[in-house]
Amino acid sequence: MSLMARLLIVSNRLPVTVHPSSSGPAVQRSTGGLATGMRGPHERMGGLWIGYPGDLEGLTREARAEVDARLADLRLVPVPLSPDEVARYYESYSNGVLWPLFHYFAARLPLDVRDFDVYERVNARFADAIAARYEPGDLVWVHDYQLMLVPQMLRDRIPDARIGFFLHIPFPSSEMFRLLPHRERLVEGLLGADLVGFHTAGYLRHFASSVLRLTSAPTEVDRIRWRHGDVHLGVFPMGIDAAHFSEHAESAEVRELVRDHQREGMRLLVGIDRLDYTKGIPRRLLAFEALLRQHPELHGNIRLVQVAVPSREKVEAYREFRTEVDALVGRIHGEFATAGWSPVHYLYRGLSHPEIVALYRAADVVLVTPLRDGMNLVAKEFVASRPDGDGVLVLSEFAGAASELSEALRVNPYDVDGTAEALHRGLTMPEAERRTRMAVLRERVMQHDVHRWASSFVARLEAAGGSTSTPRPSPAAALDAAVERARAAPRLLLLLDYDGTLVPFTPSPELAVPDDALLALLRRLAARPGAQVHVVSGRKRGSLERWLGALPVGLHAEHGFWSRSVGGAWTGAEMPDRRWRDPAQEILREFADRTPGALIEEKTAGFAWHFRGADPEYGAAQARELAVHLSALLTNAPVAILQGDMVVELRPHGVDKGLAARRILAAAPRDALVLAAGDDRTDEDLFAALPAGSVAVHVGPSESRAALRVGTVGAMRAVLQRIAG
């Protein structure tokens, strides 16, 4: 790790709480998982922590200055937000839209999804705060779902920054994620990072699948090829400060509290959760109710201690949820309680750290049964708090922790009877089995603690920032120099691909109609004194004629098989051997029939098998198999098989964009500066035919012989706009 690297930590909230007091405002450190985990890297790497400090509007000017000075001493950078912004960015969009959807509660989405504009504005505020304090060599680590747009916003401001992002909640399946109205913006926001981290491999796969379906970006097991280079993906299960919990469990204070819990001789089942609909508390209570019905011998001998920490009490849905939980507790008491025994001890409040650890230490069984949870650190806290080596963990298979803690009794929280059975098994498990399971759990939790989690992410981020198999966009200075050369050239020859260079890809080829801005841009380029513009495309001549025929530009269709000078007629190349076409077309039709969404584009000289409208993974697999079949069929035929961006093309030998380029160059002034732009394999033939001293620009992340590169169609248009003046 570089000795000079600072770490800039970015989270929705700063790791402190500001409390007013008679002697002035007090700034108190938070004790949550993220605050604990990032404290070490924050101190060791001499960086800053950037986040919302809480509502400070009620402080006097003097008190505010005192708080700012204290934050500065702690290297904390406040990002102030108004109450309206907090209500709309945090409560309305982050917690009202992203939180339920990422936890698979689509039914809790508002009918009208609002306030993305405020979410976007606040994310930009965070990006500005980072950029204002960024120094070359810094590492930036952005945290969680409230700031998903920040990586790309910061990339726009500082292209060479090393940016990491970690998602602390689940990433849902692509089918669920695609319910979001702003899904593309959120995905592209995350893809601005060099490294995106998740708690589990399942969340990583869901993210990669969503990226593939929404952007068609090439996706590998651990990386995505994107505009600025590789976006690395990693699995980093978050831990806890395990040593602290283990040591605290042995303290005299905790031991005394444990004795208090054990005085009645009850077997204890314990649940500790925020009162949130994702935590599965109602179904847990139903499972406990089923346990009491099925095992009357347990009556009077067991008790469920359920701690429900108040959460989002101002939100109506949470108030209704509390009412539901209260009613279930009342129902269980009404059916089973006696004068001397209450089956449920329900605490609707937060507990002190010693009280929590004492409950963990006293419990016979701890229930961690969320319906969906990113990790759930309660499970790990319980394990770390048992230096006695005893106790049973009942764990939902839908908690991220389940991917690590396989020695727990794993349950499906939606299966009430199955959960009740697991509770009974936990209460009756032989001591030898309990201790064997707990020993393995403790070893894993103690070793893979929060400090190891943080250091492993930082190390991977530093490595990811300097390694990429995807070429990065050219520096601004290199593009500026090319633009100035083109603007200063007395004669300029532009050879431009169409799809993926001038217009974005569309599900169907016929939908890639040029917009008014592109038509105006091509007219302006062609109107420059001494300039000639040629569009060299794989498109059929009918499409190019329909879309661009009224412009004063040369058109070259089917990779140069057909050409048309400005105002002239179309002329075709010599028709090649066509005997291969019918058997090839039969195979193409067979694969199109069995690949929903695929289609065949028939051209004069060849074919294109498009699968942009198909399921990306299935379509890609079918395309690979199709290429194998075609290669076997056409081994001795005069035809090339090209695999492009969501397309397999069949093209006669000798018909390529290099042929078109050579014809254009033969008729052009010898002293003209040639600038060519393209995005895929077929454009490499064009680049190869350029004379020395030409300017070649590749669009996108794939390999190319072009010396210059831009990331997107928009970036390429921006270059041409500058040339057009």
Coordinates of N, CA, C and O in Angstrom, one line a residue, residues 182-291:
H182 N -35.6 4.5 -12.4 CA -34.3 5.2 -12.7 C -33.2 4.2 -12.7 O -32.1 4.5 -12.3
R183 N -33.5 2.9 -13.1 CA -32.5 1.8 -13.0 C -31.2 2.1 -13.7 O -30.1 1.8 -13.2
E184 N -31.3 2.6 -15.0 CA -30.1 2.8 -15.8 C -29.2 3.8 -15.1 O -28.0 3.6 -15.1
R185 N -29.8 4.9 -14.6 CA -29.0 5.9 -13.9 C -28.2 5.4 -12.7 O -27.1 5.7 -12.5
L186 N -28.9 4.5 -11.9 CA -28.3 4.0 -10.7 C -27.2 3.0 -11.1 O -26.1 3.0 -10.5
V187 N -27.4 2.2 -12.1 CA -26.3 1.2 -12.5 C -25.1 2.0 -13.1 O -24.0 1.7 -12.7
E188 N -25.4 3.0 -13.9 CA -24.3 3.8 -14.4 C -23.6 4.6 -13.4 O -22.4 4.8 -13.4
G189 N -24.3 5.0 -12.3 CA -23.7 5.6 -11.2 C -22.7 4.7 -10.5 O -21.5 5.1 -10.2
L190 N -23.0 3.5 -10.3 CA -22.1 2.5 -9.6 C -20.9 2.2 -10.5 O -19.8 2.0 -10.1
L191 N -21.2 2.1 -11.8 CA -20.1 1.8 -12.8 C -19.0 2.8 -12.9 O -18.0 2.6 -13.6
G192 N -19.2 4.0 -12.3 CA -18.1 5.0 -12.2 C -17.0 4.5 -11.3 O -15.9 5.1 -11.3
A193 N -17.2 3.5 -10.5 CA -16.2 3.1 -9.5 C -15.2 2.2 -10.2 O -15.4 1.6 -11.2
D194 N -14.0 2.1 -9.5 CA -13.0 1.1 -9.9 C -13.3 -0.3 -9.3 O -13.0 -1.3 -9.8
L195 N -13.9 -0.3 -8.1 CA -14.3 -1.5 -7.4 C -15.6 -1.3 -6.7 O -15.9 -0.4 -6.0
V196 N -16.5 -2.3 -7.0 CA -17.8 -2.3 -6.3 C -17.9 -3.6 -5.5 O -17.7 -4.7 -6.0
G197 N -18.1 -3.4 -4.2 CA -18.1 -4.6 -3.3 C -19.5 -4.9 -2.7 O -20.3 -4.0 -2.6
F198 N -19.6 -6.2 -2.4 CA -20.9 -6.7 -1.9 C -20.6 -7.7 -0.8 O -19.5 -8.2 -0.7
H199 N -21.6 -8.0 0.0 CA -21.5 -8.9 1.1 C -21.4 -10.4 0.7 O -20.7 -11.2 1.3
T200 N -22.1 -10.7 -0.4 CA -22.1 -12.1 -0.9 C -21.9 -12.2 -2.4 O -22.1 -11.3 -3.1
A201 N -21.6 -13.4 -2.8 CA -21.4 -13.7 -4.2 C -22.8 -13.6 -4.9 O -22.8 -13.2 -6.1
G202 N -23.9 -13.9 -4.3 CA -25.2 -13.8 -4.9 C -25.5 -12.4 -5.2 O -26.0 -12.1 -6.3
Y203 N -25.2 -11.4 -4.3 CA -25.5 -10.0 -4.7 C -24.6 -9.6 -5.8 O -25.1 -8.8 -6.7
L204 N -23.4 -10.0 -5.9 CA -22.5 -9.7 -7.0 C -23.1 -10.2 -8.3 O -23.1 -9.4 -9.3
R205 N -23.5 -11.4 -8.3 CA -24.1 -12.0 -9.6 C -25.4 -11.2 -10.0 O -25.6 -10.9 -11.2
H206 N -26.2 -10.8 -9.0 CA -27.4 -10.0 -9.4 C -27.0 -8.7 -10.0 O -27.6 -8.3 -11.0
F207 N -26.0 -8.0 -9.4 CA -25.6 -6.8 -10.0 C -25.0 -7.0 -11.4 O -25.4 -6.2 -12.4
A208 N -24.2 -8.0 -11.6 CA -23.6 -8.2 -13.0 C -24.7 -8.5 -14.0 O -24.7 -8.1 -15.1
S209 N -25.7 -9.3 -13.5 CA -26.8 -9.6 -14.4 C -27.6 -8.4 -14.8 O -28.0 -8.2 -16.0
S210 N -27.8 -7.5 -13.8 CA -28.6 -6.2 -14.1 C -27.8 -5.4 -15.1 O -28.3 -4.8 -16.0
V211 N -26.5 -5.3 -14.9 CA -25.6 -4.5 -15.8 C -25.7 -5.0 -17.2 O -25.9 -4.3 -18.2
L212 N -25.6 -6.3 -17.3 CA -25.7 -6.9 -18.7 C -27.0 -6.6 -19.4 O -27.0 -6.3 -20.5
R213 N -28.1 -6.7 -18.6 CA -29.4 -6.5 -19.2 C -29.7 -5.1 -19.5 O -30.5 -4.8 -20.4
L214 N -29.1 -4.2 -18.7 CA -29.5 -2.8 -18.9 C -28.5 -2.0 -19.8 O -28.8 -1.0 -20.3
T215 N -27.2 -2.5 -19.9 CA -26.2 -1.8 -20.6 C -25.6 -2.6 -21.7 O -24.9 -2.0 -22.6
S216 N -25.7 -3.9 -21.7 CA -25.0 -4.8 -22.6 C -23.5 -4.7 -22.5 O -22.8 -5.2 -23.4
A217 N -23.0 -4.2 -21.4 CA -21.6 -4.1 -21.2 C -21.0 -5.5 -21.0 O -21.6 -6.4 -20.3
P218 N -19.8 -5.8 -21.6 CA -19.2 -7.1 -21.5 C -18.9 -7.4 -20.0 O -18.3 -6.6 -19.3
T219 N -19.4 -8.5 -19.5 CA -19.3 -8.9 -18.1 C -18.6 -10.2 -17.9 O -19.0 -11.2 -18.5
E220 N -17.6 -10.2 -17.0 CA -16.9 -11.4 -16.6 C -17.2 -11.7 -15.2 O -18.0 -11.1 -14.5
V221 N -16.6 -12.8 -14.6 CA -16.9 -13.2 -13.3 C -16.7 -12.1 -12.3 O -17.5 -11.9 -11.4
D222 N -15.6 -11.4 -12.4 CA -15.2 -10.4 -11.4 C -15.0 -9.0 -11.9 O -14.4 -8.2 -11.2
R223 N -15.4 -8.8 -13.1 CA -15.2 -7.4 -13.6 C -16.2 -7.1 -14.8 O -16.7 -8.0 -15.4
I224 N -16.4 -5.8 -15.0 CA -17.2 -5.4 -16.1 C -16.4 -4.4 -16.9 O -15.8 -3.5 -16.4
R225 N -16.4 -4.6 -18.2 CA -15.7 -3.7 -19.1 C -16.6 -2.5 -19.4 O -17.6 -2.6 -20.0
W226 N -16.1 -1.3 -18.9 CA -16.9 -0.1 -18.9 C -16.1 1.0 -19.6 O -15.0 0.9 -20.0
R227 N -16.7 2.2 -19.6 CA -16.2 3.3 -20.4 C -14.8 3.7 -20.0 O -13.9 4.0 -20.8
H228 N -14.6 3.8 -18.7 CA -13.3 4.4 -18.2 C -12.3 3.3 -17.9 O -11.2 3.5 -17.5
G229 N -12.7 2.0 -18.1 CA -11.8 0.9 -17.9 C -12.6 -0.2 -17.1 O -13.8 -0.2 -17.1
D230 N -11.8 -1.2 -16.6 CA -12.5 -2.3 -15.9 C -13.1 -1.8 -14.6 O -12.5 -1.0 -13.8
V231 N -14.3 -2.2 -14.3 CA -15.0 -2.1 -13.0 C -14.9 -3.4 -12.3 O -15.5 -4.4 -12.7
H232 N -14.0 -3.5 -11.3 CA -13.8 -4.7 -10.6 C -14.9 -5.0 -9.6 O -15.5 -4.1 -9.0
L233 N -15.3 -6.3 -9.5 CA -16.4 -6.7 -8.5 C -15.8 -7.6 -7.5 O -14.9 -8.4 -7.8
G234 N -16.2 -7.4 -6.2 CA -15.6 -8.2 -5.2 C -16.6 -8.6 -4.1 O -17.6 -7.8 -3.9
V235 N -16.4 -9.7 -3.4 CA -17.2 -10.1 -2.3 C -16.4 -9.9 -1.0 O -15.3 -10.4 -0.8
F236 N -17.0 -9.1 -0.1 CA -16.3 -8.7 1.1 C -17.3 -8.8 2.2 O -18.0 -7.8 2.6
P237 N -17.5 -9.9 2.8 CA -18.5 -10.1 3.9 C -18.1 -9.2 5.1 O -17.0 -9.4 5.7
M238 N -18.9 -8.3 5.5 CA -18.5 -7.4 6.6 C -18.5 -8.2 8.0 O -19.4 -9.0 8.2
G239 N -17.5 -7.8 8.8 CA -17.5 -8.4 10.1 C -17.8 -7.4 11.2 O -18.3 -6.3 10.9
I240 N -17.5 -7.8 12.4 CA -17.7 -6.9 13.6 C -16.4 -6.7 14.3 O -15.4 -7.4 14.0
D241 N -16.4 -5.9 15.3 CA -15.3 -5.8 16.2 C -15.4 -7.0 17.2 O -15.8 -6.8 18.4
A242 N -15.0 -8.1 16.7 CA -15.3 -9.4 17.5 C -14.6 -9.4 18.8 O -15.1 -9.9 19.8
A243 N -13.3 -9.0 18.8 CA -12.5 -9.0 20.0 C -13.2 -8.2 21.1 O -13.2 -8.6 22.3
H244 N -13.7 -7.1 20.7 CA -14.4 -6.2 21.7 C -15.6 -6.9 22.3 O -15.8 -6.9 23.6
F245 N -16.4 -7.5 21.5 CA -17.6 -8.2 22.1 C -17.2 -9.4 23.0 O -17.8 -9.6 24.0
S246 N -16.2 -10.1 22.5 CA -15.7 -11.3 23.3 C -15.2 -10.8 24.7 O -15.5 -11.5 25.7
E247 N -14.4 -9.8 24.7 CA -13.8 -9.3 25.9 C -14.9 -8.7 26.8 O -14.9 -8.9 28.0
H248 N -15.8 -8.0 26.2 CA -16.9 -7.4 27.0 C -17.8 -8.4 27.7 O -18.4 -8.2 28.7
A249 N -18.0 -9.6 27.0 CA -18.8 -10.6 27.5 C -18.3 -11.2 28.8 O -19.0 -11.9 29.6
E250 N -17.0 -11.0 29.0 CA -16.3 -11.5 30.3 C -16.3 -10.5 31.4 O -15.8 -10.8 32.5
S251 N -16.8 -9.3 31.1 CA -16.7 -8.2 32.1 C -17.6 -8.5 33.3 O -18.7 -9.2 33.2
A252 N -17.3 -7.9 34.5 CA -18.1 -8.1 35.7 C -19.5 -7.6 35.5 O -20.5 -8.2 35.9
E253 N -19.7 -6.5 34.8 CA -21.0 -5.9 34.6 C -21.9 -6.8 33.8 O -23.1 -7.1 34.1
V254 N -21.4 -7.4 32.7 CA -22.1 -8.3 31.9 C -22.5 -9.6 32.6 O -23.6 -10.1 32.6
R255 N -21.5 -10.1 33.4 CA -21.7 -11.4 34.2 C -22.9 -11.2 35.2 O -23.7 -12.1 35.4
E256 N -22.9 -10.0 35.8 CA -24.0 -9.7 36.8 C -25.4 -9.7 36.1 O -26.4 -10.2 36.6
L257 N -25.4 -9.0 34.9 CA -26.7 -9.0 34.1 C -27.1 -10.4 33.7 O -28.3 -10.7 33.6
V258 N -26.1 -11.2 33.3 CA -26.4 -12.6 32.9 C -27.1 -13.4 34.0 O -28.1 -14.1 33.9
R259 N -26.5 -13.2 35.2 CA -27.1 -13.9 36.4 C -28.5 -13.4 36.6 O -29.4 -14.2 37.0
D260 N -28.8 -12.1 36.4 CA -30.2 -11.7 36.6 C -31.1 -12.4 35.6 O -32.3 -12.7 36.0
H261 N -30.7 -12.6 34.3 CA -31.5 -13.2 33.3 C -31.8 -14.7 33.7 O -32.8 -15.3 33.4
Q262 N -30.8 -15.3 34.4 CA -30.9 -16.8 34.6 C -31.5 -17.1 36.0 O -31.7 -18.3 36.3
R263 N -31.9 -16.1 36.8 CA -32.4 -16.4 38.1 C -33.7 -17.2 38.1 O -33.9 -18.0 39.0
E264 N -34.6 -16.9 37.1 CA -35.8 -17.6 37.0 C -35.7 -19.1 36.5 O -36.7 -19.8 36.5
G265 N -34.5 -19.4 36.0 CA -34.3 -20.7 35.5 C -35.0 -21.0 34.1 O -35.2 -22.1 33.7
M266 N -35.4 -20.0 33.4 CA -36.0 -20.1 32.1 C -35.0 -20.4 31.0 O -33.9 -19.9 31.1
R267 N -35.4 -21.2 30.0 CA -34.6 -21.3 28.8 C -34.9 -20.0 28.0 O -36.1 -19.7 27.8
L268 N -33.9 -19.3 27.5 CA -34.1 -18.0 26.8 C -33.9 -18.1 25.3 O -32.9 -18.6 24.8
L269 N -34.9 -17.7 24.6 CA -34.8 -17.4 23.1 C -34.7 -15.9 23.0 O -35.5 -15.2 23.6
V270 N -33.8 -15.4 22.2 CA -33.5 -13.9 22.1 C -33.6 -13.5 20.7 O -32.9 -14.1 19.8
G271 N -34.3 -12.4 20.4 CA -34.2 -11.7 19.1 C -33.9 -10.2 19.4 O -34.6 -9.6 20.2
I272 N -33.0 -9.7 18.6 CA -32.7 -8.2 18.8 C -32.7 -7.6 17.4 O -31.8 -8.0 16.5
D273 N -33.6 -6.7 17.1 CA -33.7 -6.2 15.7 C -34.2 -4.7 15.8 O -34.8 -4.3 16.8
R274 N -33.9 -4.0 14.7 CA -34.7 -2.8 14.5 C -36.1 -3.2 14.1 O -36.3 -4.2 13.5
L275 N -37.1 -2.3 14.5 CA -38.4 -2.6 14.2 C -38.7 -2.3 12.7 O -39.2 -1.2 12.4
D276 N -38.3 -3.2 11.8 CA -38.4 -2.9 10.4 C -39.0 -4.1 9.8 O -38.8 -5.3 10.2
Y277 N -39.8 -3.9 8.7 CA -40.6 -5.0 8.1 C -39.7 -6.0 7.4 O -40.1 -7.1 7.1
T278 N -38.4 -5.7 7.2 CA -37.5 -6.7 6.6 C -37.0 -7.7 7.6 O -36.5 -8.7 7.2
K279 N -37.1 -7.4 8.9 CA -36.5 -8.3 9.9 C -37.3 -9.6 10.3 O -36.8 -10.4 11.0
G280 N -38.5 -9.7 9.8 CA -39.3 -10.9 9.9 C -39.8 -11.1 11.3 O -40.1 -12.3 11.7
I281 N -40.0 -10.1 12.1 CA -40.5 -10.3 13.5 C -41.9 -10.9 13.6 O -42.1 -11.8 14.4
P282 N -42.9 -10.5 12.8 CA -44.2 -11.1 12.9 C -44.1 -12.7 12.6 O -44.7 -13.4 13.3
R283 N -43.4 -13.1 11.6 CA -43.3 -14.5 11.3 C -42.5 -15.2 12.4 O -42.8 -16.4 12.7
R284 N -41.5 -14.6 13.0 CA -40.8 -15.1 14.1 C -41.8 -15.4 15.3 O -41.7 -16.4 15.9
L285 N -42.7 -14.4 15.6 CA -43.6 -14.6 16.6 C -44.6 -15.7 16.3 O -45.0 -16.5 17.2
L286 N -45.0 -15.8 15.1 CA -45.9 -16.9 14.7 C -45.2 -18.3 14.9 O -45.8 -19.2 15.3
A287 N -43.9 -18.3 14.6 CA -43.1 -19.6 14.8 C -43.0 -19.9 16.2 O -43.2 -21.1 16.6
F288 N -42.8 -18.9 17.1 CA -42.8 -19.1 18.5 C -44.2 -19.6 19.0 O -44.3 -20.5 19.9
E289 N -45.2 -19.0 18.5 CA -46.6 -19.4 18.8 C -46.8 -20.9 18.5 O -47.4 -21.7 19.3
A290 N -46.3 -21.3 17.3 CA -46.5 -22.6 16.8 C -45.7 -23.6 17.7 O -46.1 -24.7 18.0
L291 N -44.5 -23.1 18.1 CA -43.7 -24.0 19.1 C -44.4 -24.2 20.4 O -44.5 -25.4 20.9

